[in-house]
């Protein structure tokens, strides 16, 4: 009891104080040096958000731009899913980026929130394919420079089958079964199915999700219902009972199974074929055969570069986005670094990689992914219903019709 | 703001001054020497003051009045507390409280504010931003109009554009339409010099970007021919506004149809026919977001079921993780076990890996056809771990147990040390069995420090959105409900489905709903907390 | 339960060994298998450059350290350093601030004590739905006054984390502080010690186990946090491990699982090491003499 306040302990306490002090103190100095002021305006620095899969190809391209113009570009890495969300949240504060690189399907939301600035491609618009321009167009106005396009297609493992005579999806499945592999045509699913990967089949029944007007832009009139939609729903149920589609085959399983030679065909996109090539697989890319008689249209996703409506450097940003990134040279460079199908038609024509060309041909008939805000109401219902149809939990036609009603309700509320 | 605290050790130094606790217990003989401790305190408070004064000055400079006020109050509080002889508890509380105030309470206040607005998609910013956005989105290039190579020119403070039309150089400004100028130098299609005007190079353009991109030069005397603007300082196009904003009346007018749009209470410009212009802006909507909970028919359906599951999930998660954590802590609290250091270290592995990675791995392992559990452990069984409503619930609890027991294990291991070994020993000698010792001695003593953690853990799991989202996404889904929710959805993930996943993001609604959930959790916690207080003997 | 010195000498043997100790090994081994099993997937994926995370149950089909080598060519080492710095500072500060608060709650009687305690706990339960917008705004305005505490600053991030220093952890400590007999304080006071001396020299020493526990929990909690960190830190070289790893896995289509898994495996090492180091403080217990006073 008496020895409870030893002098030693007192010094220890003091030492603790000092350690704590120096501990946070050193953290402080470390930060003072590294916390570079990021938003100094008018010094000719553009802030550009890029996701981690594209930042490496963008680096050398903007470096060339900086060399040519003296305009610094500060590339900030963001998660793919955060770019659009943070853009909407941060632009109103005046602290957002000048430029973002993103898939086009968030465009409607950005326009609706007034965070993206329209731009004028002028004659340069003619350098791009129609679907690329359609992707970055919203409500008749162009908002971005398309840099690459991607879509899904049918990928064949040439080690298992060497030709594809099938004209319909049913014939394809029948032919695939002759390979004697555990799977025939892999279409990735999951607990909530995958409407994106099933979309070519759906469109081949003539049931696209939204009505498309003449210029390729979408209206918010739903077109996935009606007899065409019901026919597709019935077909889905059949693929489910035949175990062609299986919710247990998720993206991971499908990719691994194809890598392991367990299926002659897979409906997938270029993000996976690069992995197949790395494993030295011999593959061919083909359009998806029709299941319902009409052309099977995959969604076409356009990667675009967009300018913030509140950028403090509108001229510099336009110089980069409109005058530089649209050029054949810049798009060539992006392709050389990243290996994605360039949106610039001249650059795309030079691509001689047979796999990318295959995707390009399959996507030629494709439909741009709708960028209208109503689309976000669709995904959840769509996937949930398709999953219930495939797993046999729900009667296809009535489930599909309930889904259409529910989506219509949700769209009306938007 | 409270950076001063990061520079100082958060606890007050050993000030020897008379502490004078209110109920003077053992008050009396305090050392009066100005010891090292006092010097340390002096230095630290001086540092804090220096930083605070610096902050006040720079807040003054950038006109951040909120920060300034806060800093003044914080400085006064800090100095008073540390040099006063009265506020002894304050000396120990203030560092943490200041951080709490700035970072946590601000989030709460902000959420509270948003709950009373229509913040969300379409109502994302201020009215002036909305007006600007509508104006610019509705300025369209005149169809078939040419691309104009353009030169930016300046005379005194007046900016203008120079273009070439039919071989002649023309200059125009915001006030003056394009008119032909003599003696201008033209190189190809571009004007390179105009007498009386200075031609701006790219660097100079870059310095006045905002002014130049905002400049509209009437194409001709006839306003219906539109005006020229540039976005890059080198190319111009002819534009026409289809919607024109009039500041005096605060309205937009459609130049083609003459339709007038006036601002509405809900933060949009609306025409008489009910046509709405987007974007809108953020406005206060009172209690609308709160009342929607009761009026939105979509929420009514599976609400009861989800509420029951939320409580069950949160309660069972706490129970299972605590029981397993405590059990393991007791098992390895015996110093006779060889290698228990290694055992213990390996037991916290699930806690050391990123949670979302683990959730993804578990999702793969629970896959009904190909997952490790069915394919390898159960020899090819076809059990719908994530597709059967009850099994999915079980799986969620199981994975949460895996993720959460190391936390309870660490906490219990630490808390067990507070239980005097000799008391237990005495009970053993008296012939008490292990179970009895656990129930009547260990557990009650443990609960004193652990019970609040259990309540907190309950609250955490009540809102454990990430786990549900990563593992099942709420599925298996209910068939045909008007909001996509499923058997494993909890309240917070239902909020997410309603406010974000079905159409526009509605932060206002989400905030209101999460505040309601917070109230429920808070009230439950408050009462459980009062119960636990009975455990304390103090 | 808590073993004593006496027992350690007489190690039981045979059947008694099984009843008293042996089964504990069985429990340990079974639990560790359950703990490690899912992580085997992670390890396997980390050794396979092109593979998937859970696409196959055939583990360790390739053993290739390419992913680990790649980790060291990018920003990963600096993420690692950032995480260690940020988490160390945060956890030490949390222990000190939380400990001080717990001391105040445990040893002083003041107005608002009960209410304050409850409020601290309940504040932490507030759903963080809009935290990402709010934190951004608050750092934006702080950054104008104190640039070192604004966006893109590790200091700023630490400050945000310290906003949660008083909370659940304070409670854990509070409960533990209460088990330290007050007679000790009283005795010290009679000896002429001030409240600060009692806190720094007596209490903190006696509650070392819980300080270690809170330090560890705070370290791990900060180590795995990425929602706030990715709002605050925007440059790749400033990322913490959690943010960097999250970005690698953010896009499920293009996620580099191999690299991600390798990063996660290495990231788990400091946590386990820290626990190994702190164990002796956590389980040291209170020395009998000082407790009973």
PDB file of N, CA, C and O in Angstrom, chain C residues 103-162:
ATOM      1  N   UNK C 103     -11.073   7.228 -16.863  1.00  0.00           N
ATOM      2  CA  UNK C 103     -10.620   7.573 -15.510  1.00  0.00           C
ATOM      3  C   UNK C 103     -11.560   8.614 -14.899  1.00  0.00           C
ATOM      4  O   UNK C 103     -11.999   8.492 -13.753  1.00  0.00           O
ATOM      5  N   UNK C 104     -11.869   9.623 -15.720  1.00  0.00           N
ATOM      6  CA  UNK C 104     -12.766  10.663 -15.216  1.00  0.00           C
ATOM      7  C   UNK C 104     -14.112  10.063 -14.836  1.00  0.00           C
ATOM      8  O   UNK C 104     -14.647  10.351 -13.770  1.00  0.00           O
ATOM      9  N   UNK C 105     -14.650   9.207 -15.691  1.00  0.00           N
ATOM     10  CA  UNK C 105     -15.954   8.626 -15.414  1.00  0.00           C
ATOM     11  C   UNK C 105     -15.904   7.688 -14.218  1.00  0.00           C
ATOM     12  O   UNK C 105     -16.851   7.565 -13.460  1.00  0.00           O
ATOM     13  N   UNK C 106     -14.789   7.025 -14.067  1.00  0.00           N
ATOM     14  CA  UNK C 106     -14.706   6.022 -13.017  1.00  0.00           C
ATOM     15  C   UNK C 106     -14.411   6.645 -11.650  1.00  0.00           C
ATOM     16  O   UNK C 106     -14.873   6.158 -10.634  1.00  0.00           O
ATOM     17  N   UNK C 107     -13.622   7.722 -11.625  1.00  0.00           N
ATOM     18  CA  UNK C 107     -13.111   8.201 -10.353  1.00  0.00           C
ATOM     19  C   UNK C 107     -13.713   9.503  -9.865  1.00  0.00           C
ATOM     20  O   UNK C 107     -13.573   9.855  -8.713  1.00  0.00           O
ATOM     21  N   UNK C 108     -14.307  10.256 -10.761  1.00  0.00           N
ATOM     22  CA  UNK C 108     -14.895  11.515 -10.302  1.00  0.00           C
ATOM     23  C   UNK C 108     -16.393  11.423 -10.368  1.00  0.00           C
ATOM     24  O   UNK C 108     -16.954  10.698 -11.175  1.00  0.00           O
ATOM     25  N   UNK C 109     -17.035  12.185  -9.506  1.00  0.00           N
ATOM     26  CA  UNK C 109     -18.488  12.272  -9.568  1.00  0.00           C
ATOM     27  C   UNK C 109     -18.833  13.681  -9.992  1.00  0.00           C
ATOM     28  O   UNK C 109     -18.493  14.628  -9.299  1.00  0.00           O
ATOM     29  N   UNK C 110     -19.429  13.827 -11.143  1.00  0.00           N
ATOM     30  CA  UNK C 110     -19.756  15.185 -11.594  1.00  0.00           C
ATOM     31  C   UNK C 110     -21.104  15.163 -12.284  1.00  0.00           C
ATOM     32  O   UNK C 110     -21.637  14.111 -12.625  1.00  0.00           O
ATOM     33  N   UNK C 111     -21.639  16.359 -12.467  1.00  0.00           N
ATOM     34  CA  UNK C 111     -22.946  16.475 -13.060  1.00  0.00           C
ATOM     35  C   UNK C 111     -22.882  15.970 -14.509  1.00  0.00           C
ATOM     36  O   UNK C 111     -21.926  16.221 -15.231  1.00  0.00           O
ATOM     37  N   UNK C 112     -23.875  15.251 -14.915  1.00  0.00           N
ATOM     38  CA  UNK C 112     -23.911  14.774 -16.296  1.00  0.00           C
ATOM     39  C   UNK C 112     -23.055  13.542 -16.532  1.00  0.00           C
ATOM     40  O   UNK C 112     -22.810  13.153 -17.667  1.00  0.00           O
ATOM     41  N   UNK C 113     -22.580  12.939 -15.450  1.00  0.00           N
ATOM     42  CA  UNK C 113     -21.697  11.796 -15.632  1.00  0.00           C
ATOM     43  C   UNK C 113     -22.449  10.623 -16.253  1.00  0.00           C
ATOM     44  O   UNK C 113     -22.049  10.070 -17.271  1.00  0.00           O
ATOM     45  N   UNK C 114     -23.565  10.271 -15.596  1.00  0.00           N
ATOM     46  CA  UNK C 114     -24.349   9.135 -16.102  1.00  0.00           C
ATOM     47  C   UNK C 114     -24.837   9.398 -17.518  1.00  0.00           C
ATOM     48  O   UNK C 114     -24.703   8.577 -18.409  1.00  0.00           O
ATOM     49  N   UNK C 115     -25.404  10.599 -17.691  1.00  0.00           N
ATOM     50  CA  UNK C 115     -25.931  10.963 -19.008  1.00  0.00           C
ATOM     51  C   UNK C 115     -24.827  10.966 -20.043  1.00  0.00           C
ATOM     52  O   UNK C 115     -24.999  10.470 -21.154  1.00  0.00           O
ATOM     53  N   UNK C 116     -23.696  11.496 -19.659  1.00  0.00           N
ATOM     54  CA  UNK C 116     -22.560  11.579 -20.590  1.00  0.00           C
ATOM     55  C   UNK C 116     -22.105  10.219 -21.040  1.00  0.00           C
ATOM     56  O   UNK C 116     -21.859   9.982 -22.233  1.00  0.00           O
ATOM     57  N   UNK C 117     -22.026   9.301 -20.078  1.00  0.00           N
ATOM     58  CA  UNK C 117     -21.610   7.935 -20.395  1.00  0.00           C
ATOM     59  C   UNK C 117     -22.543   7.313 -21.431  1.00  0.00           C
ATOM     60  O   UNK C 117     -22.113   6.775 -22.444  1.00  0.00           O
ATOM     61  N   UNK C 118     -23.826   7.403 -21.133  1.00  0.00           N
ATOM     62  CA  UNK C 118     -24.806   6.809 -22.037  1.00  0.00           C
ATOM     63  C   UNK C 118     -24.731   7.477 -23.403  1.00  0.00           C
ATOM     64  O   UNK C 118     -24.757   6.808 -24.432  1.00  0.00           O
ATOM     65  N   UNK C 119     -24.610   8.804 -23.379  1.00  0.00           N
ATOM     66  CA  UNK C 119     -24.585   9.531 -24.644  1.00  0.00           C
ATOM     67  C   UNK C 119     -23.405   9.085 -25.492  1.00  0.00           C
ATOM     68  O   UNK C 119     -23.536   8.875 -26.704  1.00  0.00           O
ATOM     69  N   UNK C 120     -22.250   8.902 -24.852  1.00  0.00           N
ATOM     70  CA  UNK C 120     -21.061   8.477 -25.597  1.00  0.00           C
ATOM     71  C   UNK C 120     -21.330   7.186 -26.341  1.00  0.00           C
ATOM     72  O   UNK C 120     -20.936   7.016 -27.496  1.00  0.00           O
ATOM     73  N   UNK C 121     -21.984   6.268 -25.660  1.00  0.00           N
ATOM     74  CA  UNK C 121     -22.232   4.966 -26.268  1.00  0.00           C
ATOM     75  C   UNK C 121     -23.221   5.103 -27.413  1.00  0.00           C
ATOM     76  O   UNK C 121     -23.042   4.541 -28.487  1.00  0.00           O
ATOM     77  N   UNK C 122     -24.250   5.901 -27.178  1.00  0.00           N
ATOM     78  CA  UNK C 122     -25.331   5.956 -28.162  1.00  0.00           C
ATOM     79  C   UNK C 122     -24.927   6.749 -29.401  1.00  0.00           C
ATOM     80  O   UNK C 122     -25.319   6.404 -30.517  1.00  0.00           O
ATOM     81  N   UNK C 123     -24.103   7.766 -29.199  1.00  0.00           N
ATOM     82  CA  UNK C 123     -23.646   8.550 -30.354  1.00  0.00           C
ATOM     83  C   UNK C 123     -22.969   7.650 -31.385  1.00  0.00           C
ATOM     84  O   UNK C 123     -23.125   7.822 -32.591  1.00  0.00           O
ATOM     85  N   UNK C 124     -22.249   6.660 -30.888  1.00  0.00           N
ATOM     86  CA  UNK C 124     -21.519   5.782 -31.811  1.00  0.00           C
ATOM     87  C   UNK C 124     -22.434   4.892 -32.635  1.00  0.00           C
ATOM     88  O   UNK C 124     -21.998   4.219 -33.556  1.00  0.00           O
ATOM     89  N   UNK C 125     -23.697   4.849 -32.266  1.00  0.00           N
ATOM     90  CA  UNK C 125     -24.616   3.966 -32.986  1.00  0.00           C
ATOM     91  C   UNK C 125     -25.265   4.671 -34.162  1.00  0.00           C
ATOM     92  O   UNK C 125     -26.064   4.097 -34.867  1.00  0.00           O
ATOM     93  N   UNK C 126     -24.939   5.917 -34.357  1.00  0.00           N
ATOM     94  CA  UNK C 126     -25.604   6.663 -35.415  1.00  0.00           C
ATOM     95  C   UNK C 126     -25.229   6.077 -36.774  1.00  0.00           C
ATOM     96  O   UNK C 126     -24.060   5.864 -37.054  1.00  0.00           O
ATOM     97  N   UNK C 127     -26.210   5.809 -37.619  1.00  0.00           N
ATOM     98  CA  UNK C 127     -25.889   5.224 -38.911  1.00  0.00           C
ATOM     99  C   UNK C 127     -25.065   6.189 -39.759  1.00  0.00           C
ATOM    100  O   UNK C 127     -25.370   7.380 -39.802  1.00  0.00           O
ATOM    101  N   UNK C 128     -24.073   5.663 -40.399  1.00  0.00           N
ATOM    102  CA  UNK C 128     -23.127   6.522 -41.113  1.00  0.00           C
ATOM    103  C   UNK C 128     -23.491   6.676 -42.584  1.00  0.00           C
ATOM    104  O   UNK C 128     -22.628   6.803 -43.442  1.00  0.00           O
ATOM    105  N   UNK C 129     -24.795   6.653 -42.860  1.00  0.00           N
ATOM    106  CA  UNK C 129     -25.266   6.716 -44.232  1.00  0.00           C
ATOM    107  C   UNK C 129     -24.634   7.854 -45.019  1.00  0.00           C
ATOM    108  O   UNK C 129     -24.230   7.707 -46.155  1.00  0.00           O
ATOM    109  N   UNK C 130     -24.585   9.024 -44.421  1.00  0.00           N
ATOM    110  CA  UNK C 130     -24.111  10.191 -45.155  1.00  0.00           C
ATOM    111  C   UNK C 130     -22.731  10.622 -44.707  1.00  0.00           C
ATOM    112  O   UNK C 130     -22.299  11.717 -45.008  1.00  0.00           O
ATOM    113  N   UNK C 131     -22.056   9.741 -43.973  1.00  0.00           N
ATOM    114  CA  UNK C 131     -20.764  10.136 -43.430  1.00  0.00           C
ATOM    115  C   UNK C 131     -19.829  10.594 -44.535  1.00  0.00           C
ATOM    116  O   UNK C 131     -19.073  11.529 -44.358  1.00  0.00           O
ATOM    117  N   UNK C 132     -19.910   9.927 -45.698  1.00  0.00           N
ATOM    118  CA  UNK C 132     -18.922  10.270 -46.718  1.00  0.00           C
ATOM    119  C   UNK C 132     -19.082  11.697 -47.227  1.00  0.00           C
ATOM    120  O   UNK C 132     -18.105  12.378 -47.497  1.00  0.00           O
ATOM    121  N   UNK C 133     -20.314  12.188 -47.290  1.00  0.00           N
ATOM    122  CA  UNK C 133     -20.505  13.581 -47.707  1.00  0.00           C
ATOM    123  C   UNK C 133     -20.102  14.517 -46.577  1.00  0.00           C
ATOM    124  O   UNK C 133     -19.396  15.510 -46.785  1.00  0.00           O
ATOM    125  N   UNK C 134     -20.533  14.177 -45.363  1.00  0.00           N
ATOM    126  CA  UNK C 134     -20.288  15.061 -44.226  1.00  0.00           C
ATOM    127  C   UNK C 134     -18.803  15.197 -43.934  1.00  0.00           C
ATOM    128  O   UNK C 134     -18.301  16.299 -43.712  1.00  0.00           O
ATOM    129  N   UNK C 135     -18.092  14.057 -43.952  1.00  0.00           N
ATOM    130  CA  UNK C 135     -16.656  14.103 -43.670  1.00  0.00           C
ATOM    131  C   UNK C 135     -15.937  14.932 -44.727  1.00  0.00           C
ATOM    132  O   UNK C 135     -15.035  15.717 -44.429  1.00  0.00           O
ATOM    133  N   UNK C 136     -16.365  14.763 -45.958  1.00  0.00           N
ATOM    134  CA  UNK C 136     -15.750  15.545 -47.030  1.00  0.00           C
ATOM    135  C   UNK C 136     -15.936  17.040 -46.762  1.00  0.00           C
ATOM    136  O   UNK C 136     -14.999  17.819 -46.838  1.00  0.00           O
ATOM    137  N   UNK C 137     -17.150  17.414 -46.414  1.00  0.00           N
ATOM    138  CA  UNK C 137     -17.430  18.828 -46.176  1.00  0.00           C
ATOM    139  C   UNK C 137     -16.629  19.366 -44.998  1.00  0.00           C
ATOM    140  O   UNK C 137     -16.075  20.458 -45.052  1.00  0.00           O
ATOM    141  N   UNK C 138     -16.565  18.586 -43.933  1.00  0.00           N
ATOM    142  CA  UNK C 138     -15.907  19.097 -42.734  1.00  0.00           C
ATOM    143  C   UNK C 138     -14.402  19.223 -42.993  1.00  0.00           C
ATOM    144  O   UNK C 138     -13.772  20.212 -42.620  1.00  0.00           O
ATOM    145  N   UNK C 139     -13.820  18.258 -43.698  1.00  0.00           N
ATOM    146  CA  UNK C 139     -12.389  18.362 -43.985  1.00  0.00           C
ATOM    147  C   UNK C 139     -12.102  19.492 -44.958  1.00  0.00           C
ATOM    148  O   UNK C 139     -11.056  20.133 -44.892  1.00  0.00           O
ATOM    149  N   UNK C 140     -13.039  19.718 -45.851  1.00  0.00           N
ATOM    150  CA  UNK C 140     -12.883  20.807 -46.804  1.00  0.00           C
ATOM    151  C   UNK C 140     -12.747  22.138 -46.068  1.00  0.00           C
ATOM    152  O   UNK C 140     -11.852  22.929 -46.338  1.00  0.00           O
ATOM    153  N   UNK C 141     -13.636  22.363 -45.100  1.00  0.00           N
ATOM    154  CA  UNK C 141     -13.565  23.653 -44.417  1.00  0.00           C
ATOM    155  C   UNK C 141     -12.402  23.707 -43.440  1.00  0.00           C
ATOM    156  O   UNK C 141     -11.770  24.747 -43.303  1.00  0.00           O
ATOM    157  N   UNK C 142     -12.089  22.595 -42.793  1.00  0.00           N
ATOM    158  CA  UNK C 142     -10.931  22.611 -41.901  1.00  0.00           C
ATOM    159  C   UNK C 142      -9.663  22.854 -42.703  1.00  0.00           C
ATOM    160  O   UNK C 142      -8.774  23.590 -42.284  1.00  0.00           O
ATOM    161  N   UNK C 143      -9.603  22.247 -43.881  1.00  0.00           N
ATOM    162  CA  UNK C 143      -8.412  22.372 -44.717  1.00  0.00           C
ATOM    163  C   UNK C 143      -8.115  23.813 -45.095  1.00  0.00           C
ATOM    164  O   UNK C 143      -6.971  24.183 -45.332  1.00  0.00           O
ATOM    165  N   UNK C 144      -9.142  24.649 -45.139  1.00  0.00           N
ATOM    166  CA  UNK C 144      -8.897  26.046 -45.481  1.00  0.00           C
ATOM    167  C   UNK C 144      -8.157  26.766 -44.357  1.00  0.00           C
ATOM    168  O   UNK C 144      -7.422  27.719 -44.593  1.00  0.00           O
ATOM    169  N   UNK C 145      -8.388  26.300 -43.141  1.00  0.00           N
ATOM    170  CA  UNK C 145      -7.755  26.948 -42.000  1.00  0.00           C
ATOM    171  C   UNK C 145      -6.450  26.244 -41.624  1.00  0.00           C
ATOM    172  O   UNK C 145      -5.419  26.860 -41.435  1.00  0.00           O
ATOM    173  N   UNK C 146      -6.529  24.937 -41.520  1.00  0.00           N
ATOM    174  CA  UNK C 146      -5.330  24.142 -41.218  1.00  0.00           C
ATOM    175  C   UNK C 146      -5.098  23.175 -42.368  1.00  0.00           C
ATOM    176  O   UNK C 146      -5.637  22.070 -42.356  1.00  0.00           O
ATOM    177  N   UNK C 147      -4.321  23.557 -43.369  1.00  0.00           N
ATOM    178  CA  UNK C 147      -4.142  22.664 -44.530  1.00  0.00           C
ATOM    179  C   UNK C 147      -3.672  21.273 -44.130  1.00  0.00           C
ATOM    180  O   UNK C 147      -4.026  20.294 -44.769  1.00  0.00           O
ATOM    181  N   UNK C 148      -2.907  21.175 -43.046  1.00  0.00           N
ATOM    182  CA  UNK C 148      -2.374  19.868 -42.654  1.00  0.00           C
ATOM    183  C   UNK C 148      -3.480  18.925 -42.181  1.00  0.00           C
ATOM    184  O   UNK C 148      -3.276  17.730 -42.075  1.00  0.00           O
ATOM    185  N   UNK C 149      -4.640  19.466 -41.885  1.00  0.00           N
ATOM    186  CA  UNK C 149      -5.721  18.612 -41.393  1.00  0.00           C
ATOM    187  C   UNK C 149      -6.852  18.480 -42.403  1.00  0.00           C
ATOM    188  O   UNK C 149      -7.926  17.990 -42.092  1.00  0.00           O
ATOM    189  N   UNK C 150      -6.601  18.919 -43.619  1.00  0.00           N
ATOM    190  CA  UNK C 150      -7.665  18.888 -44.617  1.00  0.00           C
ATOM    191  C   UNK C 150      -7.696  17.601 -45.381  1.00  0.00           C
ATOM    192  O   UNK C 150      -7.257  16.556 -44.903  1.00  0.00           O
ATOM    193  N   UNK C 151      -8.213  17.675 -46.605  1.00  0.00           N
ATOM    194  CA  UNK C 151      -8.258  16.492 -47.458  1.00  0.00           C
ATOM    195  C   UNK C 151      -6.841  16.119 -47.867  1.00  0.00           C
ATOM    196  O   UNK C 151      -5.941  16.942 -47.817  1.00  0.00           O
ATOM    197  N   UNK C 152      -6.674  14.888 -48.269  1.00  0.00           N
ATOM    198  CA  UNK C 152      -5.377  14.412 -48.739  1.00  0.00           C
ATOM    199  C   UNK C 152      -4.298  14.454 -47.691  1.00  0.00           C
ATOM    200  O   UNK C 152      -3.137  14.590 -48.001  1.00  0.00           O
ATOM    201  N   UNK C 153      -4.683  14.420 -46.437  1.00  0.00           N
ATOM    202  CA  UNK C 153      -3.664  14.467 -45.419  1.00  0.00           C
ATOM    203  C   UNK C 153      -3.857  13.310 -44.456  1.00  0.00           C
ATOM    204  O   UNK C 153      -4.970  13.042 -44.008  1.00  0.00           O
ATOM    205  N   UNK C 154      -2.757  12.646 -44.165  1.00  0.00           N
ATOM    206  CA  UNK C 154      -2.866  11.525 -43.222  1.00  0.00           C
ATOM    207  C   UNK C 154      -3.225  12.030 -41.833  1.00  0.00           C
ATOM    208  O   UNK C 154      -3.948  11.397 -41.091  1.00  0.00           O
ATOM    209  N   UNK C 155      -2.698  13.233 -41.514  1.00  0.00           N
ATOM    210  CA  UNK C 155      -3.058  13.837 -40.231  1.00  0.00           C
ATOM    211  C   UNK C 155      -4.561  14.065 -40.131  1.00  0.00           C
ATOM    212  O   UNK C 155      -5.172  13.825 -39.094  1.00  0.00           O
ATOM    213  N   UNK C 156      -5.114  14.560 -41.234  1.00  0.00           N
ATOM    214  CA  UNK C 156      -6.550  14.805 -41.258  1.00  0.00           C
ATOM    215  C   UNK C 156      -7.319  13.527 -41.007  1.00  0.00           C
ATOM    216  O   UNK C 156      -8.289  13.493 -40.253  1.00  0.00           O
ATOM    217  N   UNK C 157      -6.849  12.447 -41.625  1.00  0.00           N
ATOM    218  CA  UNK C 157      -7.516  11.159 -41.459  1.00  0.00           C
ATOM    219  C   UNK C 157      -7.431  10.697 -40.002  1.00  0.00           C
ATOM    220  O   UNK C 157      -8.411  10.230 -39.422  1.00  0.00           O
ATOM    221  N   UNK C 158      -6.234  10.859 -39.424  1.00  0.00           N
ATOM    222  CA  UNK C 158      -6.076  10.462 -38.018  1.00  0.00           C
ATOM    223  C   UNK C 158      -7.050  11.241 -37.144  1.00  0.00           C
ATOM    224  O   UNK C 158      -7.710  10.691 -36.259  1.00  0.00           O
ATOM    225  N   UNK C 159      -7.167  12.540 -37.443  1.00  0.00           N
ATOM    226  CA  UNK C 159      -8.076  13.367 -36.647  1.00  0.00           C
ATOM    227  C   UNK C 159      -9.503  12.848 -36.758  1.00  0.00           C
ATOM    228  O   UNK C 159     -10.227  12.786 -35.762  1.00  0.00           O
ATOM    229  N   UNK C 160      -9.906  12.449 -37.967  1.00  0.00           N
ATOM    230  CA  UNK C 160     -11.258  11.909 -38.126  1.00  0.00           C
ATOM    231  C   UNK C 160     -11.411  10.644 -37.281  1.00  0.00           C
ATOM    232  O   UNK C 160     -12.403  10.462 -36.572  1.00  0.00           O
ATOM    233  N   UNK C 161     -10.409   9.785 -37.339  1.00  0.00           N
ATOM    234  CA  UNK C 161     -10.484   8.546 -36.554  1.00  0.00           C
ATOM    235  C   UNK C 161     -10.571   8.850 -35.060  1.00  0.00           C
ATOM    236  O   UNK C 161     -11.243   8.157 -34.309  1.00  0.00           O
ATOM    237  N   UNK C 162      -9.870   9.899 -34.633  1.00  0.00           N
ATOM    238  CA  UNK C 162      -9.885  10.206 -33.206  1.00  0.00           C
ATOM    239  C   UNK C 162     -11.246  10.732 -32.759  1.00  0.00           C
ATOM    240  O   UNK C 162     -11.545  10.759 -31.569  1.00  0.00           O
TER     241      UNK C 162
END
